[in-house]
Amino acid sequence: MKLLVLAGDGIGPEITSATVKAVDALNHRFNLGLTLTEADAGLSSHARHGTTLTEDVQAQVMESDGVILGPTDSLIYPAPEDGGINLSPWFRKNLDLYANIRPSRARPGVPCLAKDIDLVIARENTEGFYADRSMYMGSGEFMPTEDMALVVRKITRDASRRIAESACQLAMTRRKKLTIVHKRNVLKLSDGLFYDTVREVADGYEGLEVDDFIVDAMAALLVRKPGAFDVVVTTNMFGDILSDLAAELSGGIGLGPSINAGRDRAIAQAAHGAAPDIAGQNSANPTALMLSASMLLAWLGDRHNRTDLEDAARRLEEAIDAQLDDPAGRTVDLGGKLNTSDFGDAVARRISG
Ligand code: ATP
């Protein structure tokens, strides 16, 4: 099985290097037969090849079973016509990665604002307000005059149905509780369609408890009683915002993992950005990307009926939790003493030990 590793920008090379150490240790210990190939993508690729994503790397992506992608600093990318391909939307569009799965869980011993948080946000990933990926051709955002900017928010029954299926299946493996988040009091047609479609899908899952909240109420409830939620399904932008809130409640943005999954492929991607303010200092917390890699292994295990990959995924998460439980064994953002590479080494040792 082939995994492609793309370091990305900012802290990307540091946190992917720590993550690769851990996955290598799993590969060895569980005899997984994974081939990890590292390739260049992002600003370093642009400097070398004039594009952030070469055709060669695009072909490698298509041949891989999964990708570990470091964060990207797309805000400072050159224009697309000058080689600045924005990687996240490229992946989401070209691999049709419709489900962005973002768990937030309080970790043993790690200080956090919400001690009982243990939820997963299933965010629709291909449409909504995301102008750069929601259209077949052209952008969903445009300016009819220099003083007017418009954006089209796209919601379809098909995309709502498939994220609903992912969310319901996930909820059935957890506490069997699904919360639909929407703004259908205002966006009566579009969020009405999303809500009705998700309800219809959820009705097919026996024993699944379903409730729903308007997004602003949900933001307040996440702070007031985070432990009340299990799987939360929502549209693209609401999911983006709520998952950062949930990650922060669970101990910080450096802890928030995610996978972007389609029918045949998935990519592991931390929920945080490239953190240019701390890049190159070997101080970033690699936990989010490492946990994302664990999610990718679990996803691959499920897809390919391979319990060894699922066991490896669990081992990685347990090793990270054990490492985080030691106050001195954390990275500096969590008040610990370790740098990025030492943290990666320590987790790899726990896997091998
Ligand atoms: P994006 O819009 O691409 O998600 P952003 O501008 O919202 O990015 P981040 O790059 O995620 O922001 O950084 C926000 C803050 O969190 C910064 O101060 C950064 O240093 C910090 N941060 C982000 N990721 C980590 C990490 N893995 N370890 C430590 N600090 C981090």
CSV table of C-alpha atoms and ligand atoms in Angstrom, one decimal:
chain,number,residue,atom,x,y,z
A,1,MET,CA,0.0,0.0,0.0
A,2,LYS,CA,1.4,3.4,-1.0
A,3,LEU,CA,1.3,6.5,1.1
A,4,LEU,CA,2.5,9.8,-0.3
A,5,VAL,CA,3.9,12.4,2.1
A,6,LEU,CA,3.8,16.1,1.1
A,7,ALA,CA,5.3,18.4,3.7
A,8,GLY,CA,3.7,21.6,2.6
A,9,ASP,CA,4.7,25.0,4.0
A,10,GLY,CA,5.7,26.8,7.3
A,11,ILE,CA,5.8,24.2,10.1
A,12,GLY,CA,4.8,21.5,7.6
A,13,PRO,CA,8.3,19.9,7.1
A,14,GLU,CA,8.9,19.7,10.8
A,15,ILE,CA,5.5,18.2,11.8
A,16,THR,CA,5.5,15.8,8.8
A,17,SER,CA,9.0,14.6,9.6
A,18,ALA,CA,7.8,13.7,13.2
A,19,THR,CA,4.7,12.0,11.8
A,20,VAL,CA,6.7,9.9,9.3
A,21,LYS,CA,8.9,8.7,12.2
A,22,ALA,CA,5.8,7.4,14.0
A,23,VAL,CA,4.3,5.8,10.9
A,24,ASP,CA,7.7,4.2,10.1
A,25,ALA,CA,7.7,2.7,13.6
A,26,LEU,CA,4.2,1.4,13.1
A,27,ASN,CA,5.1,0.0,9.7
A,28,HIS,CA,8.0,-1.9,11.3
A,29,ARG,CA,6.2,-3.1,14.4
A,30,PHE,CA,3.0,-4.3,12.6
A,31,ASN,CA,4.7,-5.3,9.4
A,32,LEU,CA,2.1,-3.2,7.5
A,33,GLY,CA,3.9,-3.3,4.1
A,34,LEU,CA,3.4,0.5,3.7
A,35,THR,CA,5.6,2.3,1.2
A,36,LEU,CA,6.1,5.9,2.3
A,37,THR,CA,7.3,8.3,-0.5
A,38,GLU,CA,8.1,11.9,0.2
A,39,ALA,CA,7.5,14.5,-2.5
A,40,ASP,CA,7.7,18.2,-2.8
A,41,ALA,CA,4.6,20.4,-2.8
A,42,GLY,CA,3.9,24.0,-1.8
A,43,LEU,CA,6.2,27.0,-1.8
A,44,SER,CA,9.4,24.9,-2.0
A,45,SER,CA,8.1,23.2,-5.1
A,46,HIS,CA,7.2,26.6,-6.6
A,47,ALA,CA,10.8,27.9,-5.9
A,48,ARG,CA,12.2,24.8,-7.6
A,49,HIS,CA,9.7,24.0,-10.4
A,50,GLY,CA,7.6,27.1,-10.8
A,51,THR,CA,4.5,25.4,-9.5
A,52,THR,CA,3.3,24.4,-6.0
A,53,LEU,CA,2.1,21.1,-7.4
A,54,THR,CA,3.9,19.6,-10.4
A,55,GLU,CA,2.2,17.2,-12.8
A,56,ASP,CA,4.6,14.5,-11.6
A,57,VAL,CA,3.4,14.9,-8.0
A,58,GLN,CA,-0.2,15.0,-9.2
A,59,ALA,CA,0.3,11.6,-10.9
A,60,GLN,CA,1.9,10.3,-7.7
A,61,VAL,CA,-1.2,11.4,-5.7
A,62,MET,CA,-3.4,9.6,-8.1
A,63,GLU,CA,-1.4,6.4,-7.8
A,64,SER,CA,-1.3,6.5,-4.0
A,65,ASP,CA,-3.8,4.9,-1.5
A,66,GLY,CA,-3.6,7.8,0.8
A,67,VAL,CA,-1.7,11.1,1.4
A,68,ILE,CA,-0.3,12.8,4.5
A,69,LEU,CA,-0.4,16.5,3.7
A,70,GLY,CA,1.3,19.1,5.8
A,71,PRO,CA,-0.4,22.5,6.2
A,72,THR,CA,-0.1,25.1,3.4
A,73,ASP,CA,0.3,28.8,3.5
A,74,SER,CA,-1.9,29.4,0.5
A,75,LEU,CA,-2.5,33.1,1.4
A,76,ILE,CA,0.9,34.0,0.1
A,77,TYR,CA,0.8,31.7,-3.0
A,78,PRO,CA,1.3,33.3,-6.3
A,79,ALA,CA,-1.7,33.5,-8.6
A,80,PRO,CA,-2.8,30.2,-10.2
A,81,GLU,CA,-1.6,31.4,-13.6
A,82,ASP,CA,1.9,31.9,-12.0
A,83,GLY,CA,2.0,28.3,-10.6
A,84,GLY,CA,0.2,28.9,-7.3
A,85,ILE,CA,-2.1,25.9,-7.1
A,86,ASN,CA,-3.9,26.0,-3.8
A,87,LEU,CA,-3.3,22.4,-2.6
A,88,SER,CA,-6.3,21.8,-0.2
A,89,PRO,CA,-9.0,22.7,-2.8
A,90,TRP,CA,-7.0,20.9,-5.5
A,91,PHE,CA,-7.2,17.7,-3.5
A,92,ARG,CA,-10.8,18.1,-2.4
A,93,LYS,CA,-11.9,18.8,-6.0
A,94,ASN,CA,-9.7,16.4,-7.9
A,95,LEU,CA,-10.1,13.4,-5.5
A,96,ASP,CA,-13.8,14.4,-4.7
A,97,LEU,CA,-13.0,14.3,-1.0
A,98,TYR,CA,-16.5,15.1,0.2
A,99,ALA,CA,-16.2,14.3,3.9
A,100,ASN,CA,-14.0,16.3,6.2
A,101,ILE,CA,-14.0,14.4,9.5
A,102,ARG,CA,-12.7,16.4,12.5
A,103,PRO,CA,-12.7,14.8,15.9
A,104,SER,CA,-12.1,16.8,19.1
A,105,ARG,CA,-11.5,14.9,22.3
A,106,ALA,CA,-10.1,15.9,25.7
A,107,ARG,CA,-6.8,14.1,26.0
A,108,PRO,CA,-5.7,12.5,29.4
A,109,GLY,CA,-3.8,15.0,31.5
A,110,VAL,CA,-3.8,17.8,28.9
A,111,PRO,CA,-5.3,21.0,30.3
A,112,CYS,CA,-8.4,22.0,28.3
A,113,LEU,CA,-11.5,24.1,28.6
A,114,ALA,CA,-14.0,21.2,28.0
A,115,LYS,CA,-13.0,18.2,30.1
A,116,ASP,CA,-15.8,16.0,28.7
A,117,ILE,CA,-15.6,16.9,25.0
A,118,ASP,CA,-15.5,13.8,22.8
A,119,LEU,CA,-17.2,14.6,19.5
A,120,VAL,CA,-16.6,14.4,15.7
A,121,ILE,CA,-17.6,17.1,13.2
A,122,ALA,CA,-18.5,15.7,9.8
A,123,ARG,CA,-18.2,18.7,7.5
A,124,GLU,CA,-19.4,18.6,3.9
A,125,ASN,CA,-16.4,19.4,1.9
A,126,THR,CA,-17.2,20.2,-1.7
A,127,GLU,CA,-19.7,22.9,-1.9
A,128,GLY,CA,-21.4,25.6,0.4
A,129,PHE,CA,-19.7,29.0,0.3
A,130,TYR,CA,-16.3,27.6,-0.9
A,131,ALA,CA,-16.1,29.5,-4.1
A,132,ASP,CA,-12.8,27.9,-5.2
A,133,ARG,CA,-14.2,24.4,-5.3
A,134,SER,CA,-18.0,24.6,-5.6
A,135,MET,CA,-18.3,25.2,-9.3
A,136,TYR,CA,-17.7,22.8,-12.3
A,137,MET,CA,-16.0,25.7,-14.1
A,138,GLY,CA,-15.2,29.2,-12.9
A,139,SER,CA,-15.5,30.5,-9.4
A,140,GLY,CA,-18.6,30.8,-7.1
A,141,GLU,CA,-17.4,34.3,-6.2
A,142,PHE,CA,-17.4,37.2,-8.6
A,143,MET,CA,-17.6,41.0,-8.8
A,144,PRO,CA,-20.2,42.5,-11.2
A,145,THR,CA,-18.7,46.0,-10.5
A,146,GLU,CA,-15.7,47.2,-8.6
A,147,ASP,CA,-18.0,48.1,-5.6
A,148,MET,CA,-19.9,44.8,-5.4
A,149,ALA,CA,-18.8,41.3,-4.6
A,150,LEU,CA,-21.1,38.3,-4.7
A,151,VAL,CA,-20.8,34.7,-3.7
A,152,VAL,CA,-23.0,31.8,-4.6
A,153,ARG,CA,-23.6,29.2,-1.8
A,154,LYS,CA,-24.3,25.8,-3.4
A,155,ILE,CA,-26.2,23.0,-1.5
A,156,THR,CA,-27.2,19.9,-3.4
A,157,ARG,CA,-29.2,16.8,-2.4
A,158,ASP,CA,-26.5,14.4,-3.5
A,159,ALA,CA,-23.7,16.1,-1.5
A,160,SER,CA,-25.9,16.4,1.6
A,161,ARG,CA,-26.9,12.7,1.3
A,162,ARG,CA,-23.3,11.5,1.1
A,163,ILE,CA,-22.0,13.5,4.0
A,164,ALA,CA,-25.1,12.4,5.9
A,165,GLU,CA,-24.3,8.7,5.2
A,166,SER,CA,-20.7,9.2,6.4
A,167,ALA,CA,-21.9,10.9,9.6
A,168,CYS,CA,-24.6,8.3,10.3
A,169,GLN,CA,-22.2,5.4,9.8
A,170,LEU,CA,-19.7,7.1,12.1
A,171,ALA,CA,-22.3,7.8,14.8
A,172,MET,CA,-23.4,4.1,14.7
A,173,THR,CA,-19.8,3.1,15.7
A,174,ARG,CA,-19.8,5.6,18.5
A,175,ARG,CA,-22.6,6.8,20.9
A,176,LYS,CA,-25.3,6.7,18.2
A,177,LYS,CA,-26.2,10.3,18.4
A,178,LEU,CA,-26.3,12.7,15.5
A,179,THR,CA,-26.7,16.5,15.6
A,180,ILE,CA,-27.6,18.4,12.4
A,181,VAL,CA,-26.3,22.0,12.4
A,182,HIS,CA,-27.9,24.5,10.0
A,183,LYS,CA,-29.3,27.9,9.6
A,184,ARG,CA,-32.6,26.9,8.0
A,185,ASN,CA,-34.6,29.6,9.8
A,186,VAL,CA,-32.9,32.1,7.4
A,187,LEU,CA,-31.5,30.0,4.5
A,188,LYS,CA,-34.9,28.3,4.1
A,189,LEU,CA,-34.3,26.7,0.8
A,190,SER,CA,-30.6,25.7,0.9
A,191,ASP,CA,-30.3,24.7,4.5
A,192,GLY,CA,-33.8,23.4,4.4
A,193,LEU,CA,-32.7,21.0,1.6
A,194,PHE,CA,-29.6,20.0,3.6
A,195,TYR,CA,-31.6,19.4,6.8
A,196,ASP,CA,-34.4,17.4,5.1
A,197,THR,CA,-31.9,15.3,3.2
A,198,VAL,CA,-29.8,14.5,6.3
A,199,ARG,CA,-33.0,13.7,8.3
A,200,GLU,CA,-34.2,11.3,5.6
A,201,VAL,CA,-30.9,9.5,5.6
A,202,ALA,CA,-30.8,9.3,9.4
A,203,ASP,CA,-34.3,7.8,9.5
A,204,GLY,CA,-32.8,4.7,7.8
A,205,TYR,CA,-30.5,4.1,10.8
A,206,GLU,CA,-32.3,2.3,13.6
A,207,GLY,CA,-31.4,3.3,17.1
A,208,LEU,CA,-29.8,6.5,16.0
A,209,GLU,CA,-30.8,9.5,18.1
A,210,VAL,CA,-31.1,12.7,16.0
A,211,ASP,CA,-31.4,16.3,17.1
A,212,ASP,CA,-30.6,19.6,15.4
A,213,PHE,CA,-29.5,23.2,16.2
A,214,ILE,CA,-29.2,26.5,14.4
A,215,VAL,CA,-25.5,27.2,14.0
A,216,ASP,CA,-25.3,30.2,16.3
A,217,ALA,CA,-27.1,28.3,19.1
A,218,MET,CA,-24.7,25.5,18.5
A,219,ALA,CA,-21.6,27.7,19.0
A,220,ALA,CA,-23.0,28.7,22.4
A,221,LEU,CA,-23.9,25.1,23.3
A,222,LEU,CA,-20.5,23.8,22.3
A,223,VAL,CA,-19.1,26.0,25.0
A,224,ARG,CA,-21.9,25.4,27.6
A,225,LYS,CA,-22.2,21.7,27.3
A,226,PRO,CA,-19.6,20.2,24.9
A,227,GLY,CA,-20.1,16.7,26.4
A,228,ALA,CA,-23.6,16.5,25.0
A,229,PHE,CA,-22.5,16.0,21.4
A,230,ASP,CA,-21.3,12.9,19.6
A,231,VAL,CA,-21.4,13.3,15.8
A,232,VAL,CA,-22.2,16.7,14.4
A,233,VAL,CA,-23.0,17.0,10.7
A,234,THR,CA,-23.0,20.3,8.9
A,235,THR,CA,-22.3,22.3,5.8
A,236,ASN,CA,-18.9,23.4,4.7
A,237,MET,CA,-18.3,26.8,6.3
A,238,PHE,CA,-20.2,26.1,9.5
A,239,GLY,CA,-18.1,22.9,9.9
A,240,ASP,CA,-14.9,24.8,9.4
A,241,ILE,CA,-15.7,27.4,12.1
A,242,LEU,CA,-17.2,25.0,14.6
A,243,SER,CA,-14.3,22.5,14.3
A,244,ASP,CA,-11.8,25.2,15.3
A,245,LEU,CA,-13.9,26.1,18.3
A,246,ALA,CA,-14.1,22.4,19.3
A,247,ALA,CA,-10.4,21.9,18.8
A,248,GLU,CA,-9.7,24.9,21.0
A,249,LEU,CA,-12.1,23.6,23.7
A,250,SER,CA,-10.3,20.2,23.6
A,251,GLY,CA,-6.9,21.7,24.4
A,252,GLY,CA,-5.7,23.8,21.5
A,253,ILE,CA,-5.4,24.1,17.8
A,254,GLY,CA,-2.2,21.9,17.8
A,255,LEU,CA,-4.3,18.9,18.8
A,256,GLY,CA,-7.0,19.1,16.1
A,257,PRO,CA,-6.7,16.3,13.5
A,258,SER,CA,-8.8,15.6,10.4
A,259,ILE,CA,-9.1,13.5,7.3
A,260,ASN,CA,-10.6,14.5,4.0
A,261,ALA,CA,-12.2,11.4,2.6
A,262,GLY,CA,-13.8,10.4,-0.7
A,263,ARG,CA,-15.0,7.1,-2.0
A,264,ASP,CA,-11.6,5.7,-2.9
A,265,ARG,CA,-9.0,7.9,-1.2
A,266,ALA,CA,-8.4,9.9,1.9
A,267,ILE,CA,-5.8,12.4,3.0
A,268,ALA,CA,-4.6,13.2,6.5
A,269,GLN,CA,-4.4,16.9,7.2
A,270,ALA,CA,-4.1,18.8,10.5
A,271,ALA,CA,-7.0,21.2,11.1
A,272,HIS,CA,-4.5,24.0,11.8
A,273,GLY,CA,-2.6,26.1,9.3
A,274,ALA,CA,1.1,26.5,8.4
A,275,ALA,CA,1.9,28.7,11.5
A,276,PRO,CA,4.6,30.8,9.7
A,277,ASP,CA,5.2,32.7,13.0
A,278,ILE,CA,6.9,29.6,14.5
A,279,ALA,CA,8.2,27.9,11.3
A,280,GLY,CA,11.8,26.6,11.3
A,281,GLN,CA,12.1,26.7,15.1
A,282,ASN,CA,11.4,23.0,15.7
A,283,SER,CA,8.9,24.0,18.3
A,284,ALA,CA,5.5,23.2,16.6
A,285,ASN,CA,3.3,20.5,18.1
A,286,PRO,CA,3.0,17.6,15.6
A,287,THR,CA,0.1,16.0,17.4
A,288,ALA,CA,-2.6,17.1,15.1
A,289,LEU,CA,-0.9,15.7,12.0
A,290,MET,CA,0.1,12.5,13.8
A,291,LEU,CA,-3.5,11.9,14.9
A,292,SER,CA,-4.6,12.6,11.3
A,293,ALA,CA,-2.2,9.9,10.2
A,294,SER,CA,-3.8,7.6,12.7
A,295,MET,CA,-7.2,8.4,11.3
A,296,LEU,CA,-5.9,7.7,7.7
A,297,LEU,CA,-4.6,4.3,8.8
A,298,ALA,CA,-8.0,3.5,10.4
A,299,TRP,CA,-9.8,4.6,7.3
A,300,LEU,CA,-7.6,2.5,5.1
A,301,GLY,CA,-8.1,-0.4,7.4
A,302,ASP,CA,-11.8,-0.1,7.2
A,303,ARG,CA,-11.8,0.3,3.4
A,304,HIS,CA,-9.5,-2.6,2.8
A,305,ASN,CA,-10.7,-4.9,5.6
A,306,ARG,CA,-7.3,-4.8,7.2
A,307,THR,CA,-7.4,-5.1,11.0
A,308,ASP,CA,-3.6,-4.7,11.2
A,309,LEU,CA,-4.0,-1.1,9.9
A,310,GLU,CA,-6.8,-0.5,12.5
A,311,ASP,CA,-4.6,-1.9,15.3
A,312,ALA,CA,-1.7,0.3,14.1
A,313,ALA,CA,-4.0,3.4,14.1
A,314,ARG,CA,-5.1,2.6,17.7
A,315,ARG,CA,-1.5,2.1,18.8
A,316,LEU,CA,-0.5,5.5,17.4
A,317,GLU,CA,-3.3,7.2,19.2
A,318,GLU,CA,-2.5,5.4,22.4
A,319,ALA,CA,1.2,6.3,22.1
A,320,ILE,CA,0.3,10.0,21.6
A,321,ASP,CA,-2.1,10.0,24.5
A,322,ALA,CA,0.6,8.4,26.8
A,323,GLN,CA,3.1,10.9,25.7
A,324,LEU,CA,0.8,13.9,26.3
A,325,ASP,CA,-0.1,12.5,29.7
A,326,ASP,CA,3.4,13.4,30.8
A,327,PRO,CA,3.5,17.2,31.4
A,328,ALA,CA,7.2,17.5,30.6
A,329,GLY,CA,6.8,15.2,27.6
A,330,ARG,CA,4.6,17.7,25.7
A,331,THR,CA,5.6,20.4,23.2
A,332,VAL,CA,6.0,24.0,24.4
A,333,ASP,CA,2.5,25.2,23.2
A,334,LEU,CA,1.1,22.8,25.9
A,335,GLY,CA,3.6,24.0,28.5
A,336,GLY,CA,6.0,21.1,27.9
A,337,LYS,CA,9.7,20.9,27.3
A,338,LEU,CA,10.0,18.9,24.1
A,339,ASN,CA,10.7,20.2,20.6
A,340,THR,CA,8.9,18.9,17.5
A,341,SER,CA,11.5,16.2,16.6
A,342,ASP,CA,12.0,15.0,20.2
A,343,PHE,CA,8.2,14.6,20.5
A,344,GLY,CA,8.2,12.6,17.3
A,345,ASP,CA,11.0,10.4,18.6
A,346,ALA,CA,9.3,9.9,21.9
A,347,VAL,CA,6.1,8.7,20.3
A,348,ALA,CA,8.0,6.4,17.9
A,349,ARG,CA,9.8,4.9,20.9
A,350,ARG,CA,6.4,4.2,22.6
A,351,ILE,CA,5.2,2.5,19.5
A,352,SER,CA,8.2,0.3,19.2
A,353,GLY,CA,8.6,-0.4,22.9
B,1,ATP,P1,-5.2,28.7,8.3
B,1,ATP,O1,-6.1,29.8,7.9
B,1,ATP,O2,-4.3,28.3,7.2
B,1,ATP,O3,-5.9,27.6,9.1
B,1,ATP,P2,-4.4,30.4,10.5
B,1,ATP,O4,-3.9,31.8,10.0
B,1,ATP,O5,-5.8,30.3,11.0
B,1,ATP,O6,-4.1,29.4,9.3
B,1,ATP,P3,-2.5,28.9,12.0
B,1,ATP,O7,-1.4,28.8,11.0
B,1,ATP,O8,-3.3,27.7,12.3
B,1,ATP,O9,-3.5,30.1,11.6
B,1,ATP,O10,-1.9,29.5,13.3
B,1,ATP,C1,-2.7,30.1,14.3
B,1,ATP,C2,-1.9,30.2,15.6
B,1,ATP,O11,-1.7,28.9,16.2
B,1,ATP,C3,-0.4,30.7,15.4
B,1,ATP,O12,0.0,31.5,16.5
B,1,ATP,C4,0.4,29.4,15.3
B,1,ATP,O13,1.7,29.6,15.8
B,1,ATP,C5,-0.4,28.5,16.3
B,1,ATP,N1,-0.2,27.1,15.8
B,1,ATP,C6,-0.9,26.6,14.8
B,1,ATP,N2,-0.5,25.3,14.6
B,1,ATP,C7,0.3,25.0,15.6
B,1,ATP,C8,1.1,23.8,16.1
B,1,ATP,N3,1.0,22.7,15.4
B,1,ATP,N4,1.9,23.9,17.1
B,1,ATP,C9,2.0,25.0,17.8
B,1,ATP,N5,1.3,26.2,17.5
B,1,ATP,C10,0.5,26.2,16.4
